[in-house]
XYZ file of C-alpha atoms in Angstrom:
281
model
C 18.996 -17.248 -37.442
C 15.421 -15.991 -37.563
C 12.732 -16.974 -35.119
C 10.345 -18.354 -37.721
C 7.795 -19.905 -35.368
C 6.165 -19.208 -32.024
C 8.282 -20.552 -29.157
C 6.907 -18.756 -26.078
C 4.473 -20.914 -24.106
C 3.143 -18.354 -21.622
C 3.746 -15.073 -19.798
C 3.956 -14.898 -16.000
C 1.535 -11.950 -15.764
C -1.855 -11.285 -17.302
C -1.857 -7.512 -16.731
C 0.413 -4.537 -16.073
C -0.135 -0.835 -15.350
C 0.874 1.944 -17.717
C 4.039 3.758 -16.710
C 5.062 1.107 -14.158
C 8.097 -1.050 -14.960
C 7.066 -4.663 -14.381
C 9.028 -7.931 -14.399
C 7.503 -10.599 -16.656
C 8.906 -14.086 -17.267
C 8.313 -15.654 -20.683
C 8.281 -19.441 -20.535
C 10.271 -20.935 -23.400
C 12.368 -17.829 -24.096
C 16.120 -18.063 -24.685
C 18.723 -16.096 -22.775
C 19.443 -12.808 -24.598
C 16.243 -13.133 -26.593
C 14.261 -9.902 -26.989
C 10.571 -9.151 -26.606
C 7.989 -6.394 -26.705
C 4.254 -6.086 -26.040
C 2.235 -4.090 -28.575
C -1.500 -3.365 -29.040
C -3.282 -6.317 -30.644
C -4.303 -4.232 -33.661
C -0.635 -3.634 -34.549
C 1.644 -5.988 -36.494
C 4.712 -7.576 -34.899
C 6.547 -7.184 -38.194
C 6.413 -3.418 -37.639
C 7.659 -3.603 -34.031
C 11.223 -3.833 -32.707
C 11.664 -6.031 -29.601
C 13.919 -4.139 -27.181
C 13.604 -5.848 -23.797
C 16.526 -8.263 -23.357
C 15.601 -11.413 -21.428
C 17.832 -13.118 -18.852
C 18.626 -16.826 -18.468
C 15.200 -17.474 -16.917
C 13.317 -15.617 -19.670
C 12.646 -12.682 -17.370
C 12.552 -9.101 -18.610
C 11.509 -5.665 -17.371
C 8.643 -4.274 -19.444
C 7.201 -0.746 -19.404
C 4.166 0.476 -21.300
C 4.561 4.279 -21.640
C 2.132 6.424 -19.639
C 1.015 7.872 -22.979
C 0.160 4.402 -24.311
C -3.399 3.188 -24.627
C -5.076 0.686 -22.320
C -6.465 -2.670 -23.446
C -5.071 -5.942 -24.814
C -1.443 -6.178 -25.926
C 0.200 -9.116 -27.687
C 3.732 -10.469 -27.410
C 6.343 -10.135 -30.142
C 9.601 -12.097 -29.799
C 13.017 -12.088 -31.419
C 15.511 -14.945 -30.988
C 18.997 -14.084 -29.653
C 20.635 -14.040 -33.075
C 17.529 -13.174 -35.083
C 16.461 -9.951 -36.749
C 12.738 -10.541 -37.115
C 9.818 -9.938 -34.741
C 7.306 -12.777 -34.478
C 3.858 -12.821 -32.865
C 3.728 -15.499 -30.154
C 0.888 -17.990 -29.814
C 0.306 -20.750 -27.293
C -2.148 -23.640 -27.440
C -4.757 -21.291 -25.964
C -4.196 -18.625 -28.592
C -2.231 -15.384 -28.945
C -0.173 -14.617 -25.832
C -1.597 -11.391 -24.419
C -1.545 -9.143 -21.388
C -4.027 -6.449 -20.412
C -2.638 -2.943 -19.934
C -4.427 -1.032 -17.185
C -4.797 2.674 -16.557
C -2.211 4.236 -14.279
C -3.362 4.186 -10.663
C -3.906 7.634 -9.162
C -4.559 8.774 -5.600
C -7.771 10.634 -4.818
C -7.620 13.772 -2.664
C -10.241 12.248 -0.355
C -8.740 8.777 0.077
C -8.152 9.442 3.774
C -11.239 10.608 5.671
C -9.789 11.033 9.146
C -6.640 10.899 11.295
C -6.224 10.028 14.966
C -4.824 11.717 16.925
C -5.109 15.045 15.114
C -3.016 16.873 17.726
C 0.480 15.686 18.702
C 3.562 17.056 20.443
C 6.605 18.231 18.516
C 9.610 15.833 18.526
C 7.605 13.060 20.219
C 7.248 9.813 18.200
C 3.500 9.228 17.885
C 1.419 6.458 16.312
C -1.121 8.049 13.972
C -3.954 6.042 12.414
C -5.446 6.995 9.058
C -9.043 6.130 8.225
C -9.242 4.817 4.665
C -5.678 3.523 4.370
C -4.948 0.192 2.687
C -2.136 -2.349 2.228
C 0.799 -0.894 0.304
C -0.297 2.727 0.802
C 2.248 5.315 1.965
C 2.006 8.666 3.715
C 3.986 11.708 4.836
C 3.087 15.004 6.526
C 4.336 18.342 5.174
C 4.115 21.751 6.857
C 1.088 23.674 5.613
C 3.279 26.715 4.936
C 4.185 24.967 1.701
C 1.682 22.076 1.375
C 3.693 21.019 -1.659
C 2.872 17.333 -1.833
C 4.242 17.079 -5.364
C 7.717 17.691 -3.925
C 7.249 15.215 -1.054
C 7.718 11.452 -1.170
C 5.287 9.439 0.989
C 7.502 6.944 2.817
C 5.534 5.607 5.784
C 3.958 2.207 5.115
C 0.269 2.393 6.095
C -0.506 -1.286 5.542
C -1.499 -1.719 9.200
C -3.697 1.385 9.157
C -1.271 3.318 11.346
C 2.397 4.265 11.553
C 4.851 6.079 13.807
C 5.516 9.730 12.932
C 7.958 12.195 14.493
C 7.379 15.850 13.549
C 10.224 18.264 14.331
C 8.475 21.633 13.897
C 5.259 23.025 15.381
C 2.360 24.172 13.228
C -0.322 22.747 10.961
C 0.554 19.884 8.636
C -0.981 18.570 5.421
C -1.189 14.836 4.762
C 0.387 13.727 1.477
C -0.757 10.260 0.413
C -0.040 7.616 -2.219
C -2.192 4.525 -2.768
C -0.574 1.244 -3.708
C 0.370 1.092 -7.378
C 0.406 4.862 -7.806
C 3.459 7.062 -8.374
C 1.925 10.359 -7.239
C 1.772 12.255 -3.940
C -1.607 13.889 -3.327
C -2.658 16.332 -0.600
C -5.661 15.006 1.331
C -8.311 17.705 1.551
C -11.174 16.156 3.511
C -12.409 17.455 6.854
C -10.402 16.166 9.798
C -7.164 15.262 8.018
C -5.040 18.217 9.112
C -2.443 17.512 11.791
C -1.712 20.052 14.533
C 1.764 19.823 16.082
C 1.985 21.585 19.434
C 4.806 22.566 21.782
C 5.302 20.235 24.796
C 2.390 20.206 27.251
C -1.064 18.616 27.473
C -3.881 20.293 25.551
C -7.626 19.839 25.840
C -7.691 18.345 22.334
C -5.155 15.682 23.305
C -7.136 14.586 26.354
C -10.396 14.677 24.403
C -8.995 12.159 21.967
C -9.282 9.463 24.659
C -12.505 10.678 26.259
C -14.389 10.231 22.998
C -13.534 6.525 22.502
C -16.680 5.193 24.298
C -15.670 1.532 23.995
C -18.243 -1.286 23.839
C -16.052 -4.424 24.091
C -15.836 -6.325 27.395
C -12.142 -7.219 27.498
C -12.265 -8.851 30.957
C -12.656 -12.291 29.338
C -9.720 -11.732 26.948
C -5.962 -12.009 27.488
C -3.903 -8.841 27.898
C -0.659 -8.603 25.881
C 1.926 -5.787 25.954
C 1.495 -5.478 22.179
C -0.499 -7.489 19.653
C 2.570 -8.806 17.827
C 3.452 -11.210 20.657
C 0.255 -13.224 20.075
C 0.243 -16.473 18.138
C -2.041 -16.614 15.107
C -4.574 -18.902 16.744
C -4.743 -16.771 19.919
C -4.539 -13.319 18.346
C -8.295 -12.704 18.202
C -8.640 -13.415 21.925
C -6.112 -10.796 23.027
C -6.054 -7.041 23.491
C -3.445 -4.377 24.194
C -3.568 -1.043 26.027
C -2.242 2.128 24.438
C -2.399 5.409 26.379
C -5.192 4.101 28.588
C -7.313 2.641 25.773
C -7.749 -1.111 25.278
C -7.790 -2.284 21.649
C -8.731 -5.751 20.380
C -6.045 -7.593 18.411
C -6.725 -9.262 15.082
C -4.696 -11.374 12.640
C -4.211 -9.247 9.527
C -3.440 -11.181 6.326
C -3.909 -8.091 4.141
C -0.325 -7.010 4.918
C 2.896 -8.869 4.216
C 4.134 -10.544 6.218
C 0.791 -11.196 7.959
C 0.773 -10.110 11.592
C -1.297 -9.672 14.707
C -2.139 -5.979 15.061
C -4.679 -3.579 16.566
C -7.975 -4.214 14.811
C -9.462 -0.721 14.982
C -8.666 2.649 16.523
C -12.153 4.021 15.820
C -14.760 1.235 16.097
C -16.252 1.227 19.660
C -17.119 -2.463 19.219
C -13.366 -3.221 19.058
C -12.367 -0.928 21.967
C -12.521 -2.025 25.610
C -15.228 -0.669 27.912
C -13.792 1.644 30.544
C -12.528 -0.421 33.488
C -12.902 -3.742 31.628
C -9.248 -4.482 30.878
C -5.979 -5.167 32.739
C -5.979 -3.792 36.279
C -9.007 -1.645 35.412
C -6.586 0.464 33.369
C -8.945 1.494 30.608
C -10.170 5.080 30.725
């Protein structure tokens, strides 16, 4: 039985990225029906739908990385059909926009803090320039082969816990959300030094340079920002290694959470002596 007319009412997405497999639900599709998206200047009669749809009309679509960007239209084949029919809704031809593959720039991250840590000691490192969905990993600079490394630390909060098991200099490998690459960050101040146990001048200097401007004496101290309720989050602060940091409700990550607002902005860091028990350095 041939699919002689248009039966798809809409597609659940309006755009996808080249080279990234994406789930799209086609409203009105039959279970075991097949579909394909092709450039709008091509004919559905020359295309072969290959993506098999499930009971909900959902299928996994991939536009090859070598494909062109722009508008693509939907071609559909009924479960027992052999034809390929262009699909139109009341609004017109059902289309999606194919976007260029996302790539990570080598200067996405402009700074790391701290830049000196101790080997085998779990340490929270913040990355300036990170965004929701981004991922990071450090590799020893002896190799600096980011192409062989898989960034696995979620940087959605702007910082993550790292444990490095070998001393030396490390290169930051980074991947922005939506990308599939792993790119060495080459800007000034993004190298990580991993030292043997013991306090170094650089480690102490990390705290001395904070120069906070926020009077936290009128705010509530919490052991960590995550214990704060949404409505009280912005009126709380936490102390990490002698530095007081203002908390803020962050809806840019999922699930949303109360987290440290900034590791670098003096306006969000407590003035020395103006937080719990005069603990701030």
